[in-house]
C-alpha angles and dihedrals in degrees: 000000000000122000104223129214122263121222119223131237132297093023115134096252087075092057095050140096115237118228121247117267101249097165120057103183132118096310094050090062095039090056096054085047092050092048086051089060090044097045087048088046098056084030109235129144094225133036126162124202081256084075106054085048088261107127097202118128088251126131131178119207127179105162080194127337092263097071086040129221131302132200124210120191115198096354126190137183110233081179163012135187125245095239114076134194136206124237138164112252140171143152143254083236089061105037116189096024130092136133143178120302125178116218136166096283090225135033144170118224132199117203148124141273124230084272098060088250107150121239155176131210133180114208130178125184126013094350093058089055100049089051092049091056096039092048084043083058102051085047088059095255104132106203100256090064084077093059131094108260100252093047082051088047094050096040091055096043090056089044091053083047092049094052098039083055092058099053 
């Protein structure tokens, strides 16, 4: 169980793709157990190794500790549904800002276990959402990237006032 560190927007990590999980062996796992803690720790209900500065294919998501969490490894949405849905959304590497994104309000995702055991999945709601950020993410689309220029322009302007003010 280790907490990582989370970088900080607007670090690198958050505008690069993350490589394809081609071992599936005793780190990989470690490293899904290590982002839960740190997801748990921000708190967040989604983190993916991108934002740990890890860029491995390799997402976390626990909608609320009762269902449980779930790990995705390369995951890839095969696809989305026509009606979208707006939702406030936001990141661990940008604590305190979110704002509204609209998203296909269902998918359905291929990806892999920690066993390299390949899967679909189909997901509405909020855990569509939250697989369609995280696999954003993973893709090198930091969240902001969905908003409308000006709502990017004003989120990143109260982030950088919210972090000067913490100096």
């Amino acid at each position: 169980m280790a907490i990582l560190p989370i970088v900080r927007f607007p670090h690198p990590a958050l505008t690069t793709a993350a490589e394809t999980i081609e071992h599936f062996d005793d780190d990989l796992r470690q490293l899904a157990t290590d982002l839960l803690d740190t997801m748990h720790a921000a708190p967040g209900i989604g983190i993916t190794a991108n934002h740990v500065g890890v860029l491995r294919r390799l997402t976390v998501i626990e909608l609320d500790r009762t269902s449980g969490s779930r790990v995705f490894a390369n995951p890839e949405i095969i696809w989305q549904s026509d009606n979208l849905m707006r939702h406030a959304e936001g990141s661990v590497s940008m604590p305190g800002i979110s704002e509204e994104v609209e998203r296909p309000c269902a998918v359905r995702v291929q990806y892999q276990s920690l066993s390299g055991e390949t899967l679909e999945e189909y997901a509405e709601g909020l855990m569509a959402i939250c697989l369609q950020h995280e696999i954003d993410q993973l893709s090198g689309i930091f969240w902001t990237q969905r908003l409308s220029r000006l709502k990017r322009e004003r989120a990143v302007k109260r982030f950088e006032k919210m972090t000067s003010s913490e100096r």
